[in-house]
Amino acid sequence: METAFVDQSGSGASVGVAFGGGAVLGAAHIGVLRAMHELGVVAGCVSGTSIGSFIAALHAFGKSWQEIETLALDLDWKDLSGITISEYGLLSNRKFGVMVERLLGSCRIEEAPIPLAIVATDICSGLKVVLRKGDVATAVMASSSIPGIFRPVEYDGMLLVDGVLTENVPISPLREMGAGRIVCVDLMGRHTFSRPEHLATLLMNAFYSALRSISEIQMRDADLVITPDLTGYSLIDMSAVPAILAAGYAEALVRIKSWIEQDRAEEVFR
């Protein structure tokens, strides 16, 4: 059964879900999708940044949490990146784009059955770029291009990199898409970093650490913030995916249940 949420006016309110960035920690998003499915919470629209854009795109085009889980358990870091010769980055995430095309076909953002927004950053202007149209695979690649590690993506005259620079947990597009209630998943809020093993993890630790404060400010307008405890998990250790997924599920199940109960209690007194 689907859970209907009701806004203050008494009319049905669509739920928008924002999936934040966090590299391998993004496996927690799959656990959130599982909890949503079990509790009957249906997203009316979704947005994503970085790895969150990948999960949001798969969900928007009808992939179940079980299908996404199977994919995540089979992935390896080398499946997502390859060496490139570029002045802009150590690696290319073109493999990531190819994988999106293999999973979804050649599709466009505006064709998604569930309205979809993908957030990237124009590294030339420093501005946030919200992609609501265009090739899905290219948008996911752009949103996931961590500066200094992955080569930027040239798109419509812009040089796009990871959206975490401007909105790591992208709730702002959801209001513009008509969401009455906003759920967001913050992968970094309770995460503590382990000692970096090499340059890539050093850069990623520094990158995500610098963005915490602004993310907290941006999430103040969300109706529900789900923050799994991902303490100590590496941003690139794929072997931890099952544990990260379980942590996302456990946290989301408790938080969403409480949210539903509170919503129903408030409805009685309206």
GROMACS .gro file of C-alpha atoms in nm:
model
  270
    1MET     CA    1   0.000   0.000   0.000
    2GLU     CA    2   0.128   0.348  -0.087
    3THR     CA    3   0.157   0.598   0.196
    4ALA     CA    4  -0.021   0.926   0.128
    5PHE     CA    5   0.127   1.231   0.293
    6VAL     CA    6  -0.088   1.534   0.355
    7ASP     CA    7   0.028   1.894   0.365
    8GLN     CA    8  -0.105   2.166   0.596
    9SER     CA    9  -0.384   2.255   0.358
   10GLY     CA   10  -0.519   1.902   0.367
   11SER     CA   11  -0.438   1.819   0.003
   12GLY     CA   12  -0.213   1.532  -0.101
   13ALA     CA   13   0.151   1.636  -0.123
   14SER     CA   14   0.401   1.472  -0.353
   15VAL     CA   15   0.718   1.344  -0.185
   16GLY     CA   16   1.051   1.446  -0.338
   17VAL     CA   17   1.365   1.251  -0.249
   18ALA     CA   18   1.719   1.394  -0.270
   19PHE     CA   19   2.012   1.152  -0.286
   20GLY     CA   20   2.342   1.303  -0.173
   21GLY     CA   21   2.700   1.238  -0.280
   22GLY     CA   22   2.956   1.021  -0.105
   23ALA     CA   23   3.123   0.782  -0.352
   24VAL     CA   24   3.099   0.420  -0.230
   25LEU     CA   25   2.889   0.535   0.068
   26GLY     CA   26   2.613   0.574  -0.192
   27ALA     CA   27   2.529   0.208  -0.131
   28ALA     CA   28   2.332   0.339   0.168
   29HIS     CA   29   2.087   0.495  -0.078
   30ILE     CA   30   1.985   0.145  -0.185
   31GLY     CA   31   1.895   0.063   0.174
   32VAL     CA   32   1.684   0.379   0.185
   33LEU     CA   33   1.500   0.271  -0.131
   34ARG     CA   34   1.434  -0.067   0.030
   35ALA     CA   35   1.287   0.098   0.341
   36MET     CA   36   1.073   0.328   0.126
   37HIS     CA   37   0.942   0.029  -0.067
   38GLU     CA   38   0.858  -0.169   0.246
   39LEU     CA   39   0.683   0.128   0.408
   40GLY     CA   40   0.494   0.227   0.095
   41VAL     CA   41   0.658   0.565   0.043
   42VAL     CA   42   0.652   0.655  -0.326
   43ALA     CA   43   0.868   0.933  -0.467
   44GLY     CA   44   0.688   1.182  -0.688
   45CYS     CA   45   1.020   1.324  -0.803
   46VAL     CA   46   1.389   1.262  -0.731
   47SER     CA   47   1.718   1.449  -0.748
   48GLY     CA   48   2.076   1.338  -0.710
   49THR     CA   49   2.432   1.461  -0.680
   50SER     CA   50   2.743   1.255  -0.759
   51ILE     CA   51   2.677   0.888  -0.672
   52GLY     CA   52   2.330   1.005  -0.570
   53SER     CA   53   2.265   1.105  -0.931
   54PHE     CA   54   2.333   0.745  -1.037
   55ILE     CA   55   2.090   0.602  -0.781
   56ALA     CA   56   1.829   0.869  -0.857
   57ALA     CA   57   1.852   0.800  -1.231
   58LEU     CA   58   1.813   0.425  -1.189
   59HIS     CA   59   1.513   0.473  -0.958
   60ALA     CA   60   1.355   0.735  -1.185
   61PHE     CA   61   1.371   0.494  -1.479
   62GLY     CA   62   1.205   0.211  -1.289
   63LYS     CA   63   1.488   0.002  -1.148
   64SER     CA   64   1.384  -0.168  -0.823
   65TRP     CA   65   1.596  -0.156  -0.511
   66GLN     CA   66   1.666  -0.527  -0.560
   67GLU     CA   67   1.802  -0.467  -0.911
   68ILE     CA   68   2.019  -0.180  -0.792
   69GLU     CA   69   2.144  -0.386  -0.498
   70THR     CA   70   2.250  -0.670  -0.729
   71LEU     CA   71   2.437  -0.422  -0.945
   72ALA     CA   72   2.612  -0.260  -0.648
   73LEU     CA   73   2.726  -0.594  -0.506
   74ASP     CA   74   2.890  -0.685  -0.838
   75LEU     CA   75   3.069  -0.352  -0.896
   76ASP     CA   76   3.437  -0.280  -0.852
   77TRP     CA   77   3.622   0.054  -0.856
   78LYS     CA   78   3.781  -0.038  -1.189
   79ASP     CA   79   3.431  -0.076  -1.335
   80LEU     CA   80   3.370   0.296  -1.278
   81SER     CA   81   3.696   0.456  -1.391
   82GLY     CA   82   3.993   0.428  -1.622
   83ILE     CA   83   4.327   0.601  -1.669
   84THR     CA   84   4.317   0.909  -1.892
   85ILE     CA   85   4.580   1.148  -2.022
   86SER     CA   86   4.443   1.488  -1.925
   87GLU     CA   87   4.560   1.808  -1.760
   88TYR     CA   88   4.233   1.812  -1.567
   89GLY     CA   89   4.222   1.475  -1.389
   90LEU     CA   90   4.393   1.149  -1.306
   91LEU     CA   91   4.105   0.927  -1.422
   92SER     CA   92   3.813   0.923  -1.660
   93ASN     CA   93   3.469   0.808  -1.550
   94ARG     CA   94   3.361   0.732  -1.905
   95LYS     CA   95   3.317   0.369  -1.795
   96PHE     CA   96   3.053   0.496  -1.553
   97GLY     CA   97   2.864   0.657  -1.839
   98VAL     CA   98   2.886   0.341  -2.048
   99MET     CA   99   2.743   0.142  -1.758
  100VAL     CA  100   2.448   0.383  -1.726
  101GLU     CA  101   2.380   0.346  -2.098
  102ARG     CA  102   2.396  -0.033  -2.068
  103LEU     CA  103   2.149  -0.031  -1.779
  104LEU     CA  104   1.903   0.227  -1.907
  105GLY     CA  105   1.970   0.248  -2.279
  106SER     CA  106   2.016   0.577  -2.461
  107CYS     CA  107   1.766   0.790  -2.272
  108ARG     CA  108   1.709   1.149  -2.176
  109ILE     CA  109   1.643   1.299  -1.834
  110GLU     CA  110   1.310   1.445  -1.940
  111GLU     CA  111   1.187   1.098  -2.040
  112ALA     CA  112   1.209   0.958  -1.685
  113PRO     CA  113   0.877   0.817  -1.556
  114ILE     CA  114   0.959   0.977  -1.220
  115PRO     CA  115   1.069   1.341  -1.273
  116LEU     CA  116   1.446   1.361  -1.233
  117ALA     CA  117   1.701   1.636  -1.164
  118ILE     CA  118   2.078   1.588  -1.165
  119VAL     CA  119   2.309   1.845  -1.007
  120ALA     CA  120   2.658   1.930  -1.135
  121THR     CA  121   2.890   2.230  -1.106
  122ASP     CA  122   3.031   2.447  -1.385
  123ILE     CA  123   3.395   2.469  -1.277
  124CYS     CA  124   3.450   2.777  -1.497
  125SER     CA  125   3.178   2.991  -1.337
  126GLY     CA  126   3.148   2.810  -1.002
  127LEU     CA  127   2.771   2.794  -1.047
  128LYS     CA  128   2.535   2.508  -0.973
  129VAL     CA  129   2.391   2.343  -1.283
  130VAL     CA  130   2.061   2.159  -1.247
  131LEU     CA  131   2.015   1.921  -1.538
  132ARG     CA  132   1.648   1.850  -1.617
  133LYS     CA  133   1.700   1.771  -1.984
  134GLY     CA  134   1.962   1.591  -2.188
  135ASP     CA  135   2.144   1.259  -2.200
  136VAL     CA  136   2.122   1.073  -1.868
  137ALA     CA  137   2.461   0.902  -1.891
  138THR     CA  138   2.641   1.229  -1.965
  139ALA     CA  139   2.464   1.404  -1.677
  140VAL     CA  140   2.556   1.127  -1.430
  141MET     CA  141   2.919   1.138  -1.546
  142ALA     CA  142   2.930   1.514  -1.501
  143SER     CA  143   2.769   1.507  -1.157
  144SER     CA  144   3.020   1.242  -1.044
  145SER     CA  145   3.343   1.401  -1.175
  146ILE     CA  146   3.536   1.477  -0.856
  147PRO     CA  147   3.782   1.761  -0.938
  148GLY     CA  148   4.144   1.652  -0.950
  149ILE     CA  149   4.050   1.285  -0.970
  150PHE     CA  150   3.809   1.259  -1.263
  151ARG     CA  151   3.826   1.447  -1.590
  152PRO     CA  152   3.550   1.713  -1.619
  153VAL     CA  153   3.270   1.666  -1.871
  154GLU     CA  154   3.220   1.919  -2.149
  155TYR     CA  155   2.849   1.989  -2.180
  156ASP     CA  156   2.662   2.264  -2.364
  157GLY     CA  157   2.962   2.500  -2.354
  158MET     CA  158   3.031   2.432  -1.984
  159LEU     CA  159   3.299   2.230  -1.808
  160LEU     CA  160   3.107   2.026  -1.553
  161VAL     CA  161   3.235   1.858  -1.237
  162ASP     CA  162   3.088   1.703  -0.925
  163GLY     CA  163   2.772   1.867  -0.798
  164VAL     CA  164   2.884   1.831  -0.436
  165LEU     CA  165   3.073   2.158  -0.477
  166THR     CA  166   2.746   2.348  -0.493
  167GLU     CA  167   2.474   2.123  -0.345
  168ASN     CA  168   2.578   1.787  -0.210
  169VAL     CA  169   2.226   1.694  -0.095
  170PRO     CA  170   2.014   1.850  -0.371
  171ILE     CA  171   1.684   1.950  -0.217
  172SER     CA  172   1.644   2.283  -0.404
  173PRO     CA  173   1.545   2.124  -0.739
  174LEU     CA  174   1.268   1.927  -0.569
  175ARG     CA  175   1.072   2.237  -0.465
  176GLU     CA  176   1.095   2.363  -0.823
  177MET     CA  177   0.964   2.023  -0.940
  178GLY     CA  178   0.654   2.062  -0.721
  179ALA     CA  179   0.739   1.842  -0.423
  180GLY     CA  180   0.521   1.917  -0.122
  181ARG     CA  181   0.734   1.714   0.118
  182ILE     CA  182   1.109   1.659   0.091
  183VAL     CA  183   1.312   1.362   0.214
  184CYS     CA  184   1.689   1.382   0.179
  185VAL     CA  185   1.968   1.134   0.237
  186ASP     CA  186   2.291   1.279   0.375
  187LEU     CA  187   2.576   1.029   0.353
  188MET     CA  188   2.838   1.252   0.515
  189GLY     CA  189   2.661   1.394   0.821
  190ARG     CA  190   2.772   1.118   1.062
  191HIS     CA  191   3.068   0.990   0.867
  192THR     CA  192   3.419   1.008   1.010
  193PHE     CA  193   3.707   0.954   0.775
  194SER     CA  194   3.962   0.678   0.810
  195ARG     CA  195   4.331   0.736   0.748
  196PRO     CA  196   4.379   0.781   0.369
  197GLU     CA  197   4.561   0.497   0.197
  198HIS     CA  198   4.678   0.696  -0.107
  199LEU     CA  199   4.635   1.019  -0.303
  200ALA     CA  200   4.285   0.943  -0.428
  201THR     CA  201   4.144   0.886  -0.078
  202LEU     CA  202   4.335   1.187   0.057
  203LEU     CA  203   4.177   1.413  -0.206
  204MET     CA  204   3.831   1.266  -0.154
  205ASN     CA  205   3.851   1.298   0.226
  206ALA     CA  206   3.951   1.664   0.193
  207PHE     CA  207   3.687   1.726  -0.073
  208TYR     CA  208   3.393   1.593   0.126
  209SER     CA  209   3.513   1.728   0.462
  210ALA     CA  210   3.507   2.082   0.329
  211LEU     CA  211   3.141   2.060   0.228
  212ARG     CA  212   2.976   1.953   0.552
  213SER     CA  213   2.882   2.294   0.691
  214ILE     CA  214   2.718   2.424   0.376
  215SER     CA  215   2.527   2.097   0.335
  216GLU     CA  216   2.379   2.134   0.684
  217ILE     CA  217   2.254   2.483   0.595
  218GLN     CA  218   2.106   2.367   0.264
  219MET     CA  219   1.917   2.080   0.427
  220ARG     CA  220   1.733   2.295   0.680
  221ASP     CA  221   1.429   2.314   0.451
  222ALA     CA  222   1.391   1.935   0.424
  223ASP     CA  223   1.098   1.767   0.601
  224LEU     CA  224   1.301   1.455   0.678
  225VAL     CA  225   1.679   1.411   0.681
  226ILE     CA  226   1.808   1.054   0.683
  227THR     CA  227   2.170   1.036   0.799
  228PRO     CA  228   2.302   0.680   0.822
  229ASP     CA  229   2.592   0.614   1.058
  230LEU     CA  230   2.872   0.537   0.810
  231THR     CA  231   3.155   0.600   1.052
  232GLY     CA  232   3.487   0.461   0.941
  233TYR     CA  233   3.384   0.332   0.598
  234SER     CA  234   3.618   0.422   0.315
  235LEU     CA  235   3.490   0.628   0.024
  236ILE     CA  236   3.636   0.380  -0.226
  237ASP     CA  237   3.633   0.040  -0.051
  238MET     CA  238   3.379  -0.162  -0.250
  239SER     CA  239   3.409  -0.458  -0.011
  240ALA     CA  240   3.211  -0.257   0.246
  241VAL     CA  241   2.906  -0.218   0.019
  242PRO     CA  242   2.690  -0.483   0.197
  243ALA     CA  243   2.752  -0.324   0.540
  244ILE     CA  244   2.691   0.028   0.407
  245LEU     CA  245   2.368  -0.081   0.240
  246ALA     CA  246   2.250  -0.241   0.565
  247ALA     CA  247   2.331   0.076   0.760
  248GLY     CA  248   2.126   0.285   0.517
  249TYR     CA  249   1.832   0.047   0.545
  250ALA     CA  250   1.837   0.035   0.926
  251GLU     CA  251   1.848   0.413   0.965
  252ALA     CA  252   1.588   0.481   0.698
  253LEU     CA  253   1.344   0.223   0.837
  254VAL     CA  254   1.344   0.388   1.182
  255ARG     CA  255   1.337   0.746   1.055
  256ILE     CA  256   1.066   0.696   0.792
  257LYS     CA  257   0.845   0.496   1.030
  258SER     CA  258   0.868   0.777   1.284
  259TRP     CA  259   0.793   1.036   1.017
  260ILE     CA  260   0.483   0.848   0.901
  261GLU     CA  261   0.355   0.810   1.257
  262GLN     CA  262   0.410   1.178   1.328
  263ASP     CA  263   0.234   1.274   1.007
  264ARG     CA  264  -0.067   1.060   1.096
  265ALA     CA  265  -0.080   1.201   1.449
  266GLU     CA  266  -0.074   1.558   1.317
  267GLU     CA  267  -0.350   1.473   1.071
  268VAL     CA  268  -0.583   1.384   1.358
  269PHE     CA  269  -0.557   1.737   1.500
  270ARG     CA  270  -0.597   1.928   1.176
   0.00000   0.00000   0.00000
